[in-house]
Short mmCIF file of C-alpha atoms in Angstrom, two decimals:
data_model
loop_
_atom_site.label_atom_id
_atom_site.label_comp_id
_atom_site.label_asym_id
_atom_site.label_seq_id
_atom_site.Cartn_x
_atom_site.Cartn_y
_atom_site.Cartn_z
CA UNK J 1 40.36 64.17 -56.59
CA UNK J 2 42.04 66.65 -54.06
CA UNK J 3 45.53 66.14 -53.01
CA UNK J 4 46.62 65.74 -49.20
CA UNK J 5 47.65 68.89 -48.88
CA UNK J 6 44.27 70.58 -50.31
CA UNK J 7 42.66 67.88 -48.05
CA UNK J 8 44.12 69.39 -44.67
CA UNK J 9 43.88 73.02 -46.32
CA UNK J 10 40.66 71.99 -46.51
CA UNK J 11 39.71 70.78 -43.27
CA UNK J 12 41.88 73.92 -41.74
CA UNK J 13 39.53 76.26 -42.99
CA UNK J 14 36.51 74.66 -42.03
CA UNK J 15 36.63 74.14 -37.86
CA UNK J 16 33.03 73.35 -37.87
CA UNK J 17 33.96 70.27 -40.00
CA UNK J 18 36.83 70.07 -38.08
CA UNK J 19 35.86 69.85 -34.92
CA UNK J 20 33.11 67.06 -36.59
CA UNK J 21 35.88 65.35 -37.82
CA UNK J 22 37.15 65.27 -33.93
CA UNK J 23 33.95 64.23 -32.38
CA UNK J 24 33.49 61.48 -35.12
CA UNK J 25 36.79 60.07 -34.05
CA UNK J 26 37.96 58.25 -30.93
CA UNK J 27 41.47 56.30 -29.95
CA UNK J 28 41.08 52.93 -29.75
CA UNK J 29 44.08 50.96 -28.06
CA UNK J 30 45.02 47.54 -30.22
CA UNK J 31 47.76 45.49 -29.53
CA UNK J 32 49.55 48.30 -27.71
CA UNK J 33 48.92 50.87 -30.10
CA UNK J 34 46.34 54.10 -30.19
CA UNK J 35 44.07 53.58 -33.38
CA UNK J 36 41.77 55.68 -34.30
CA UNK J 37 38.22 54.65 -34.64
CA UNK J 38 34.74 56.38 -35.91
CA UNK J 39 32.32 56.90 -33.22
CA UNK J 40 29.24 55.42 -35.97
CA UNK J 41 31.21 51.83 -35.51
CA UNK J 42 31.25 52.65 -31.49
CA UNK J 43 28.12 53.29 -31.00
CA UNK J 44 26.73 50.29 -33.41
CA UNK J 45 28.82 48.00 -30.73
CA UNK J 46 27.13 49.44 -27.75
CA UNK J 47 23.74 49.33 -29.63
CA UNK J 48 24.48 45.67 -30.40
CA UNK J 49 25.68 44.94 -26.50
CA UNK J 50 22.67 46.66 -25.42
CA UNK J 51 20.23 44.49 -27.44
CA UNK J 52 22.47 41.47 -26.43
CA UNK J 53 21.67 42.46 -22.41
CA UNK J 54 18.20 43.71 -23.47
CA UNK J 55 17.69 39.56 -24.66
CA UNK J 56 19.53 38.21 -21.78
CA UNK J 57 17.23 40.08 -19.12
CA UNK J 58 14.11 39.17 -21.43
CA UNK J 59 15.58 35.23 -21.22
CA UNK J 60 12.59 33.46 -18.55
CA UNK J 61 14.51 30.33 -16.73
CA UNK J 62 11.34 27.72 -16.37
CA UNK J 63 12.11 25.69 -13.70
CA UNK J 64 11.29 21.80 -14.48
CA UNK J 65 10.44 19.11 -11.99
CA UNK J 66 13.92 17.62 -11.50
CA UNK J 67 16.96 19.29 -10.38
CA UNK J 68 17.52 20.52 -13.60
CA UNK J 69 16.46 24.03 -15.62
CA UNK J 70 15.90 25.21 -18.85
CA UNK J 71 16.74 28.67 -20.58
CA UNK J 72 13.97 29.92 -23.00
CA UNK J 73 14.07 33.44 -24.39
CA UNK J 74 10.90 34.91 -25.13
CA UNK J 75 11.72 35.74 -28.48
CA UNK J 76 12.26 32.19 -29.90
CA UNK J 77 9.62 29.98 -30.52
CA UNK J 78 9.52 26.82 -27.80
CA UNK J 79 9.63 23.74 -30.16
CA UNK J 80 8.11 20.75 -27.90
CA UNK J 81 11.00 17.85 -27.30
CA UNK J 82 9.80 14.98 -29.36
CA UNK J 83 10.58 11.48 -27.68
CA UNK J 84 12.54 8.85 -30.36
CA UNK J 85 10.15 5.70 -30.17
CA UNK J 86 12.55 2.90 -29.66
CA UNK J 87 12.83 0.54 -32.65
CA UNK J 88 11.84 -2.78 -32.89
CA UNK J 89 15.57 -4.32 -32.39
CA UNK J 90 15.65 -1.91 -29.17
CA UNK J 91 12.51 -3.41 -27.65
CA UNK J 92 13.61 -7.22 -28.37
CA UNK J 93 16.65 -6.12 -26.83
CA UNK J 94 14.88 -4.33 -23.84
CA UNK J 95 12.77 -7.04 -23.34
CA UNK J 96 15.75 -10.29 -23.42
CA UNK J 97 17.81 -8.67 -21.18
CA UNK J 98 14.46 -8.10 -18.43
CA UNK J 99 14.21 -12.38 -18.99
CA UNK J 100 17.57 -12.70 -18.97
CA UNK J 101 18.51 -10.93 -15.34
CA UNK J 102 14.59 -12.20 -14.27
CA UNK J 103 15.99 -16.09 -14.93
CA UNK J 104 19.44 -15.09 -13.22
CA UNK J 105 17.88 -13.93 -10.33
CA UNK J 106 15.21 -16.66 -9.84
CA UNK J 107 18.37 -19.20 -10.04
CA UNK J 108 19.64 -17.28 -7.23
CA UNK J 109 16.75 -17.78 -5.08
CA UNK J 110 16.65 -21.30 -6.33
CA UNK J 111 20.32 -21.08 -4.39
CA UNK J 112 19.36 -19.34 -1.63
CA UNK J 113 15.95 -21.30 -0.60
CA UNK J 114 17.62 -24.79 -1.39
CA UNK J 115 19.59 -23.38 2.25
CA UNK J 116 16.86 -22.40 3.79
CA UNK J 117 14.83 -25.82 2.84
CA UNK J 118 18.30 -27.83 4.27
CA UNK J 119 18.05 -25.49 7.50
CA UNK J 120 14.20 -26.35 7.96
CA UNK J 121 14.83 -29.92 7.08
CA UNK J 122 17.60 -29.95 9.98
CA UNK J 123 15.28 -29.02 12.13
CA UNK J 124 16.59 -25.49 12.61
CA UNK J 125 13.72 -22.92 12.54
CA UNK J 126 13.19 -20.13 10.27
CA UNK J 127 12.76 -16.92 10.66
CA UNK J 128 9.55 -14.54 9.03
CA UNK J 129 12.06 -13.29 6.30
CA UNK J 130 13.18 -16.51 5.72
CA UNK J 131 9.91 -18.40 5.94
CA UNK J 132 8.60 -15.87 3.05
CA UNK J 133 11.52 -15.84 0.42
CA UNK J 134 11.20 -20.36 0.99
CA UNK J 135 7.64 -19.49 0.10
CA UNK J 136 7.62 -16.83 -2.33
CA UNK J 137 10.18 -19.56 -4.66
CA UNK J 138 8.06 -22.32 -4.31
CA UNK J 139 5.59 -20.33 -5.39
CA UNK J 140 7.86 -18.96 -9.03
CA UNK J 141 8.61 -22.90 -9.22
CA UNK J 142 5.46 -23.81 -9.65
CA UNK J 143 4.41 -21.07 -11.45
CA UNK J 144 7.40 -22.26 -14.11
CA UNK J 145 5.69 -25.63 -14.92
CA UNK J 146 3.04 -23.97 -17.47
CA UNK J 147 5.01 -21.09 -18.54
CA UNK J 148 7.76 -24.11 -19.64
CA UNK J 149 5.07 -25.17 -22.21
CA UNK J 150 5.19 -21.97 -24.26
CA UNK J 151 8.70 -22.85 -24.50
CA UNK J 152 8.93 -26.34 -25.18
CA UNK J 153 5.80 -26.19 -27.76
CA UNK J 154 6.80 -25.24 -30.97
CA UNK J 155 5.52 -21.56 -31.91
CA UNK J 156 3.32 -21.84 -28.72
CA UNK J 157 5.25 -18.44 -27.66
CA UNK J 158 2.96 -16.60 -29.60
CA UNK J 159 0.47 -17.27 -27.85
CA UNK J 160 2.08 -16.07 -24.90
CA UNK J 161 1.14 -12.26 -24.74
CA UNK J 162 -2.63 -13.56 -24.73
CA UNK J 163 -2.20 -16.03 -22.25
CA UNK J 164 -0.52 -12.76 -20.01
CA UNK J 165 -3.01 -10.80 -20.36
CA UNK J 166 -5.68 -13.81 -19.41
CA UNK J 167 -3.25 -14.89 -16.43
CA UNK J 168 -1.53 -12.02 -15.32
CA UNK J 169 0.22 -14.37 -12.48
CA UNK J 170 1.56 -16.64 -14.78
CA UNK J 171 4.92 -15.48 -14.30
CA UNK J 172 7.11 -15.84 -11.95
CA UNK J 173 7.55 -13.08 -9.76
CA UNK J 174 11.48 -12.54 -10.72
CA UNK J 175 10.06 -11.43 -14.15
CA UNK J 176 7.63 -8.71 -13.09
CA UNK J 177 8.46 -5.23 -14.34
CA UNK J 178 8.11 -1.97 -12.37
CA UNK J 179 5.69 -1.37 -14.23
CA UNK J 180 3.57 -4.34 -14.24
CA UNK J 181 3.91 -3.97 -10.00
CA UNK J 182 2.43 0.04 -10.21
CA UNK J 183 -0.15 -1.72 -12.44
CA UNK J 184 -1.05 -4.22 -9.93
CA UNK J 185 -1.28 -2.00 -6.58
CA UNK J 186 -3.20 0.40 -8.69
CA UNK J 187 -5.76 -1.82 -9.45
CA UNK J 188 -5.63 -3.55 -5.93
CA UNK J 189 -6.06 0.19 -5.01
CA UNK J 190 -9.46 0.61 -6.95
CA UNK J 191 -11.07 -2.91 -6.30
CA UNK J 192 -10.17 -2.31 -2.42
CA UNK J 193 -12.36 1.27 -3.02
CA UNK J 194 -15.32 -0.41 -4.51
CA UNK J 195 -15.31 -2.99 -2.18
CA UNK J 196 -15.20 -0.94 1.32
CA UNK J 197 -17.90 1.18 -0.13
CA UNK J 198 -19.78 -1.67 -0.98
CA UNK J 199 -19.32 -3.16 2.41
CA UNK J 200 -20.04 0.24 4.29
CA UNK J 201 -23.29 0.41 1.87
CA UNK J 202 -24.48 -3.08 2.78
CA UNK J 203 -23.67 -3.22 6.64
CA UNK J 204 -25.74 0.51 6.94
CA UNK J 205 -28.97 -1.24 4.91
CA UNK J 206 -28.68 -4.56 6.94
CA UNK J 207 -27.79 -2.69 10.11
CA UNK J 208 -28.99 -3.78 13.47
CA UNK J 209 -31.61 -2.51 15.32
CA UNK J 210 -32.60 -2.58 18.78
CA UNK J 211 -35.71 -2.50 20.49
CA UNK J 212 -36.36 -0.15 23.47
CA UNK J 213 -37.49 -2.41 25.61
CA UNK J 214 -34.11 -4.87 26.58
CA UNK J 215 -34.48 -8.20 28.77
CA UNK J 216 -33.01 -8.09 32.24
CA UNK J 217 -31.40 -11.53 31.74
CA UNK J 218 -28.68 -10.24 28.59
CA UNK J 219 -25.06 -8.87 29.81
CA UNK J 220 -25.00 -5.11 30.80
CA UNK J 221 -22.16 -4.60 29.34
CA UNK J 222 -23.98 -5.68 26.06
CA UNK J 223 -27.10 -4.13 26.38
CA UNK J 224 -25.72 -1.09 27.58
CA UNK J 225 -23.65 -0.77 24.80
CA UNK J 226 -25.75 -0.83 22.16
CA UNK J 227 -27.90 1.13 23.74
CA UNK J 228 -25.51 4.10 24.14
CA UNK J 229 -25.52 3.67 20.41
CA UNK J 230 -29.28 4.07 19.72
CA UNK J 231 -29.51 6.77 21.56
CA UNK J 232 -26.69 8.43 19.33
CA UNK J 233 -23.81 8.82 22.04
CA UNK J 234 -20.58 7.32 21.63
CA UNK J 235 -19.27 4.80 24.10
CA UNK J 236 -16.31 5.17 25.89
CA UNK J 237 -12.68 2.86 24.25
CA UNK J 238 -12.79 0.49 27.20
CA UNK J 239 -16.48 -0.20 26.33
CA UNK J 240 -16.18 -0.24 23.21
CA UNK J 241 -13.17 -3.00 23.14
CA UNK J 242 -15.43 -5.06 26.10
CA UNK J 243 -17.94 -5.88 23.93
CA UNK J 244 -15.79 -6.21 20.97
CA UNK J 245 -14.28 -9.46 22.18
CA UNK J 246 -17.72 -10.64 22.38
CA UNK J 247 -18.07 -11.65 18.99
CA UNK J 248 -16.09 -14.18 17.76
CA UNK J 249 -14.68 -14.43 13.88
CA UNK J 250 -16.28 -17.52 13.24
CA UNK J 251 -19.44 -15.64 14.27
CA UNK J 252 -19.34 -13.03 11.98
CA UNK J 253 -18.27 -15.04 9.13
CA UNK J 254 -21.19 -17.58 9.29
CA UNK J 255 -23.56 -14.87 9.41
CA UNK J 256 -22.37 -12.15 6.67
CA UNK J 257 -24.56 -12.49 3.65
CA UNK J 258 -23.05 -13.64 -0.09
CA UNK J 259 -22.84 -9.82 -0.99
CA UNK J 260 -21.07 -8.79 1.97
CA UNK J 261 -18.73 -12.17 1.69
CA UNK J 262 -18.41 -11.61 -2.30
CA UNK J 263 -16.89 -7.82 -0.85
CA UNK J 264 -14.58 -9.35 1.91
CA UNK J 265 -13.25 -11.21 -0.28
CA UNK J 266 -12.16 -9.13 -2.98
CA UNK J 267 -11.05 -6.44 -0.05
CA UNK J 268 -8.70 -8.95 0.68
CA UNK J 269 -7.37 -9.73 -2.71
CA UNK J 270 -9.05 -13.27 -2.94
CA UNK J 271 -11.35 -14.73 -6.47
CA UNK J 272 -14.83 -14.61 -5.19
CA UNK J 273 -15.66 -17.48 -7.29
CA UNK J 274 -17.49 -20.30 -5.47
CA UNK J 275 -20.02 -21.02 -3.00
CA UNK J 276 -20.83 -19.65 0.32
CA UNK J 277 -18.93 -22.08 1.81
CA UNK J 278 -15.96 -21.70 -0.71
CA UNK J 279 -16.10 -18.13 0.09
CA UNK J 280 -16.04 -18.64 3.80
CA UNK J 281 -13.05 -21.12 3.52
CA UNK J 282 -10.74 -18.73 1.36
CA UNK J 283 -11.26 -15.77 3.93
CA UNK J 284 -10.60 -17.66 6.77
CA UNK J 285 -7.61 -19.46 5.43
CA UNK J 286 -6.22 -15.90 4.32
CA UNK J 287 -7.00 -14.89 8.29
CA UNK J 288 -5.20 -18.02 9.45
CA UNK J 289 -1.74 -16.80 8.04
CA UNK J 290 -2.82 -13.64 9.00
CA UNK J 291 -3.11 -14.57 12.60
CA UNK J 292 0.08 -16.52 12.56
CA UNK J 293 2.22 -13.56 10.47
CA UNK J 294 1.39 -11.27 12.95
CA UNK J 295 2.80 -13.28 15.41
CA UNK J 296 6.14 -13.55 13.73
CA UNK J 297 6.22 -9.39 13.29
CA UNK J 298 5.31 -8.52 16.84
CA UNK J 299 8.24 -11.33 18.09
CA UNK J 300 10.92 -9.84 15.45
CA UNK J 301 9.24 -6.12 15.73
CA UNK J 302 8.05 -3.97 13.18
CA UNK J 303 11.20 -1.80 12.47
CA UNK J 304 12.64 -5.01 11.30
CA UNK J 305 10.74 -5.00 8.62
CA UNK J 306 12.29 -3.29 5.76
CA UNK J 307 9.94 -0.92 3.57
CA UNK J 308 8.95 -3.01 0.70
CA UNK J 309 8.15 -5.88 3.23
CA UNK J 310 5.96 -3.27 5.42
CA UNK J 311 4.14 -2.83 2.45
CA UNK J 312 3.21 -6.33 1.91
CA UNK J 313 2.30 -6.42 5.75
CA UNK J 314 0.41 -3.52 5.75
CA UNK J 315 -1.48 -4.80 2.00
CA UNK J 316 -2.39 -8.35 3.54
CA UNK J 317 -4.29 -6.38 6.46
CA UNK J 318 -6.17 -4.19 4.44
CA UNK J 319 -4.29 -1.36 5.09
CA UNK J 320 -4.27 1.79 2.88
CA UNK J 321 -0.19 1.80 1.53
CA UNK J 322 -0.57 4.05 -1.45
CA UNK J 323 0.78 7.76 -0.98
CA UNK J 324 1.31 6.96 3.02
CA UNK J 325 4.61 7.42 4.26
CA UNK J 326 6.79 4.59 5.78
CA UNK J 327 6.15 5.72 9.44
CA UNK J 328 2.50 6.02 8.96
CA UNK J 329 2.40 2.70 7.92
CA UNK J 330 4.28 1.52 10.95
CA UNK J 331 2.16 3.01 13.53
CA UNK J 332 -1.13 1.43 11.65
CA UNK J 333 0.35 -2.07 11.58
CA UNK J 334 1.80 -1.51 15.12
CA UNK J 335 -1.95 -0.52 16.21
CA UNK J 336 -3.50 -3.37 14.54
CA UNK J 337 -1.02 -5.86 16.47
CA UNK J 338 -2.10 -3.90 19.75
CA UNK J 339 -5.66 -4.33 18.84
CA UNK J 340 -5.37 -7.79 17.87
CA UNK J 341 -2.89 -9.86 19.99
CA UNK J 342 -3.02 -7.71 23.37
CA UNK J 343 -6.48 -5.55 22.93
CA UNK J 344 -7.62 -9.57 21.63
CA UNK J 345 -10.10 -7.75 18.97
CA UNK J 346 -11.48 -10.84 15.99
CA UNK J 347 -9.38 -10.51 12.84
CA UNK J 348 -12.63 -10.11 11.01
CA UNK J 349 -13.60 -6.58 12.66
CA UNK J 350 -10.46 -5.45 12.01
CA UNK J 351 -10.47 -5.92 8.33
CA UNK J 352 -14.11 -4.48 8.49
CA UNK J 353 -12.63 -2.01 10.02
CA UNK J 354 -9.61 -1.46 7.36
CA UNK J 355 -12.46 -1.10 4.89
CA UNK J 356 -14.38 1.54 6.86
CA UNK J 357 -11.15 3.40 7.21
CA UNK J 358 -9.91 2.89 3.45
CA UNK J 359 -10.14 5.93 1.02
CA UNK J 360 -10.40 8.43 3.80
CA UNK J 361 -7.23 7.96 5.57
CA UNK J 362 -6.83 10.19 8.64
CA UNK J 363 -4.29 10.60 10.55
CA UNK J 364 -4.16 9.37 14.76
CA UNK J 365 -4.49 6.14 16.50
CA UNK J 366 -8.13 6.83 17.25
CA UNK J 367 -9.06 5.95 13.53
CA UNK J 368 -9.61 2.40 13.95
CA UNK J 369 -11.40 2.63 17.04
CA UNK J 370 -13.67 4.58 15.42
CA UNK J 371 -13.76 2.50 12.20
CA UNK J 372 -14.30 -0.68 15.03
CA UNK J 373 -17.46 1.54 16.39
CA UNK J 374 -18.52 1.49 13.25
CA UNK J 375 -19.07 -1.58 12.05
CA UNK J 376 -20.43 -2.84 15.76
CA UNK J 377 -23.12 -0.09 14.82
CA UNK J 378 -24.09 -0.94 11.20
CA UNK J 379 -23.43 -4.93 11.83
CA UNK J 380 -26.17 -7.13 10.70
CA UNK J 381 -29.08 -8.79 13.05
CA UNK J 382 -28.18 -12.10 12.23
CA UNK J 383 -24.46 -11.72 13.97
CA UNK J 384 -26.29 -10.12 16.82
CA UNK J 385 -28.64 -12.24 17.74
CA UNK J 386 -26.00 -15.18 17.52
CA UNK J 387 -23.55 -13.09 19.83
CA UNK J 388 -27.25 -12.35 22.10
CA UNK J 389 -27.93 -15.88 22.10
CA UNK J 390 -24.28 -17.27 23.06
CA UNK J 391 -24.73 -14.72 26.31
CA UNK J 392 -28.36 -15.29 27.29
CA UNK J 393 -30.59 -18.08 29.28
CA UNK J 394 -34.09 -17.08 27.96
CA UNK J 395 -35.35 -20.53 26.24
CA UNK J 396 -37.72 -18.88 24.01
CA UNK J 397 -35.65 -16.27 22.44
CA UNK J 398 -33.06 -19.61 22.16
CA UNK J 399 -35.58 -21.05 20.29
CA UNK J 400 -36.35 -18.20 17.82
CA UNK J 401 -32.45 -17.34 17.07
CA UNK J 402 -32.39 -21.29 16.13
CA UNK J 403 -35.41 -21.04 13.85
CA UNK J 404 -33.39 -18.14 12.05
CA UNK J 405 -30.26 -20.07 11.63
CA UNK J 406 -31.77 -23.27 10.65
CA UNK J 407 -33.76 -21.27 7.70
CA UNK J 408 -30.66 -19.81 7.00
CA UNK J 409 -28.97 -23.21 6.42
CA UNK J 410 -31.84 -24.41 4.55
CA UNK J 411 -31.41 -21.40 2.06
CA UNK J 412 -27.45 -22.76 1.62
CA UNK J 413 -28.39 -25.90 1.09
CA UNK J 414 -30.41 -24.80 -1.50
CA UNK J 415 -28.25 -22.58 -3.29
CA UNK J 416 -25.25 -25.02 -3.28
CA UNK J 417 -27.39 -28.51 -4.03
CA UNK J 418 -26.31 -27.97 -8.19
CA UNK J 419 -22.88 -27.89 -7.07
CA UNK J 420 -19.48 -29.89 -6.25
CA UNK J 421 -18.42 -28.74 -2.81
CA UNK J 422 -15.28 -31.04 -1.87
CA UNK J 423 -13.99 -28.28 0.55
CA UNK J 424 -14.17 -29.04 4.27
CA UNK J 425 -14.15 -26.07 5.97
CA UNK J 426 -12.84 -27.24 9.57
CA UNK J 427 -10.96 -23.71 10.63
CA UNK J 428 -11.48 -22.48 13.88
CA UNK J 429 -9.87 -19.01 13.90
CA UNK J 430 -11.10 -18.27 17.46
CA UNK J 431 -9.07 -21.03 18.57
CA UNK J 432 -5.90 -19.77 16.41
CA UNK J 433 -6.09 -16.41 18.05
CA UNK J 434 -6.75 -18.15 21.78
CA UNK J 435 -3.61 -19.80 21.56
CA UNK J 436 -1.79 -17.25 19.89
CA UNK J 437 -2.94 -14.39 22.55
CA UNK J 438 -1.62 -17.51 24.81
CA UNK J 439 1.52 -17.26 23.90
CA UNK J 440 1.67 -13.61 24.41
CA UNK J 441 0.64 -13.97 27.81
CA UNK J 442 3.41 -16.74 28.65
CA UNK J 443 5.73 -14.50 26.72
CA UNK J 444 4.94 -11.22 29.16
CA UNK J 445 4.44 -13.91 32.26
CA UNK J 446 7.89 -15.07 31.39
CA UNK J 447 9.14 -11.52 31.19
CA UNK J 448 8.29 -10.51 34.62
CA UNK J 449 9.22 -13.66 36.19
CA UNK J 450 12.60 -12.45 35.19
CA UNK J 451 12.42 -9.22 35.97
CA UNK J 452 11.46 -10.04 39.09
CA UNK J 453 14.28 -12.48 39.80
CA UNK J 454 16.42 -9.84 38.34
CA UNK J 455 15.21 -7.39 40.91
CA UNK J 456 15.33 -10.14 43.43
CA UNK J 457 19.01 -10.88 42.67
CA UNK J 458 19.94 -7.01 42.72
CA UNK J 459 18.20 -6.93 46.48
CA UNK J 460 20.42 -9.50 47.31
CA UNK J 461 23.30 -8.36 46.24
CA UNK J 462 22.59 -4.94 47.62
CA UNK J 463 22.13 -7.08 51.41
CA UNK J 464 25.57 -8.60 50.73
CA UNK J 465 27.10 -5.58 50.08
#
């Protein structure tokens, strides 16, 4: 082993070594002191921070669909992030505290109605909000009388996910999940689908047609309209909404075949279980609150409705809700009011007309007038010739529309003479919407009267002055 002084002997004579020795070494400062360190340990360091950039560069940031991002380098494998399945415990646990805040809640509105049912009894009257919540807990009330016998009968809760999936409605509506309510408007969603093609599809193979040669002693407004639509033009709006109010919704109704009522009715969310007549009586009793609701909206006005209850507005009407925004759905109830309380169109060609316009939502206010030319064009010969017959004075073509409604009734008769039929069905809608399109015009009669004694009053005052 060489001494020290042999060492630097050594490296003296050798300045090609020493000047290696030089190069190989660099001062370091550490803790305020120069140390001296190889260059082989430097340059590992910067190798090391260069393959630590080199893998931050390569690093991809994948963007997810929330607000929030995840850093994945390309170099390590992306292991999938598998979702813990709740245990049993956590489900019962889930599950009691959804009954729990769903009985809490309907004891509020137990509260809150028993108010609303003094007020009414008072005589006080009740607003559409309030009217609907008195409603909506009668309803969950009397929903609670068989749901209390899976509680009260011994081991008879086990039966109770069967008897859900039978009923779905059996609960009250405090109890409904989120997801049981997507569930529901999805499958409202499809039925509604099926059924306005089914209607469009029957109302184009049972569609009217005229004859070229038309009597001199029918309306020219009504002649000439459906004229302009065998020739293939379209009629102008006024025209269109003219002979519009000519047919009446108890018209239409009597006249629509089973298939076409079995459609309607499941369009509107209604069973179609039942006779004609059944049929018949469940649609018009649905139009009857429909007729008075929309009453109660255009009084209170539509922005007073809050979102969730503009989509059970616009839902009752036929109106496409899903993936629409809040506005939209605003201007298509405020159009249907327009059309029906001021423009005085039948609620029944307006829901024909929600199903012509369902699936293939476009936008502007001219959509239901088209939807509304529509169905006049494609509506069956049976609703014509009553709506021909109410409007002409030809005996003989009296005597063959009477022919064809008296086989009609025969066929009824004949189709419902196995069954029980205990339902009288006594609605007059026409007479609903004559008083309520009454009202409106006392309402706007009453409105100018006092703008005109307003603007009388101001003259006045003006003279005095």
């Amino acid at each position: 082993m060489l001494s020290r002084g042999l060492l630097v002997r050594h490296v003296r004579c050798s300045p090609s070594r020493l000047a290696l020795a030089r190069a190989s070494v660099v001062l370091v400062p550490v803790n305020g002191r120069l140390v001296a360190s190889p260059v082989r340990f430097q340059s590992t360091k910067s190798a090391i921070s260069e393959k630590e950039s080199g893998k931050v560069a390569n690093e991809v940031i994948r963007k997810a669909d929330g607000p929030s991002t995840e850093v994945v380098a390309e170099g390590s494998e992306s292991k999938p992030v598998e979702k813990t399945k709740p245990t049993i415990w956590e489900k019962v646990k889930h599950e009691a505290a959804h009954y729990w805040h769903g009985t809490k809640l309907l004891g509020y509105e137990i509260k809150v109605s028993t108010k609303l049912l003094i007020k009414m009894v008072s005589g006080y009257g009740l607003s559409r909000r309030e009217n609907n919540q008195l409603q909506r807990t009668i309803v969950d009330v009397i929903r609670l009388v068989p749901f209390s016998m899976f509680v009260l009968v011994p081991f008879a809760e086990l039966l109770l996910p069967v008897a859900l999936k039978i009923f779905p409605n059996l609960l009250p509506s405090t109890y409904q999940s989120k997801s049981d309510i997507k569930k529901k408007r999805a499958d409202l969603s499809k039925k509604r689908v099926s059924a306005s093609e089914y209607i469009k599809k029957t109302m184009e193979e049972s569609g009217l047609k005229l004859s070229k040669k038309i009597s001199e002693e029918e309306k020219q407004a009504f002649v000439s309209f459906f004229d302009i639509i065998s020739m293939g033009k379209t009629p102008e709006r006024e025209h269109l909404i003219k002979v519009a109010r000519m047919f009446k919704n108890d018209q239409v109704l009597d006249n629509l075949s089973r298939p076409q009522l079995v459609a309607m009715a499941k369009y509107m969310s209604l069973r179609p279980f039942g006779t004609d007549s059944i049929l018949r009586y469940q649609i018009r009793h649905r139009l009857l609150t429909i007729i008075k609701d929309d009453k109660a909206i255009d009084y209170e006005g539509v922005e007073s409705l809050t979102i969730p209850e503009l989509h059970v507005a616009c839902s009752q009407r036929g109106i496409k809700t899903q993936d629409v925004s809040p506005g939209r759905l605003r201007e298509d109830l405020e159009t249907w009011l327009d059309l029906r309380l001021r423009q005085k169109i039948p609620s029944t060609l307006l829901i024909l007309s929600s199903a012509y316009t369902y699936g293939e939502h476009t936008q502007g206010i001219d959509t239901y007038y088209d939807a509304l030319l529509a169905v006049l064009s494609s509506i069956p010969d049976e609703v014509y010739n009553v709506a021909k017959l109410s409007m002409s004075d030809d005996s003989k073509l009296k005597l063959n529309i009477l022919k064809e409604q008296d086989e009609m009734i025969n066929e009824e008769n004949l189709r419902e003479k196995d069954t029980v039929n205990n339902i009288k069905d006594n609605i007059q809608l026409d007479e609903y919407e004559d008083t309520a399109s009454e009202g409106m015009k006392i309402e706007e009669d009453g409105s100018n009267k006092e703008k005109d004694a307003n603007e009388k009053g101001d003259d006045k005052s003006s003279d005095k002055k």
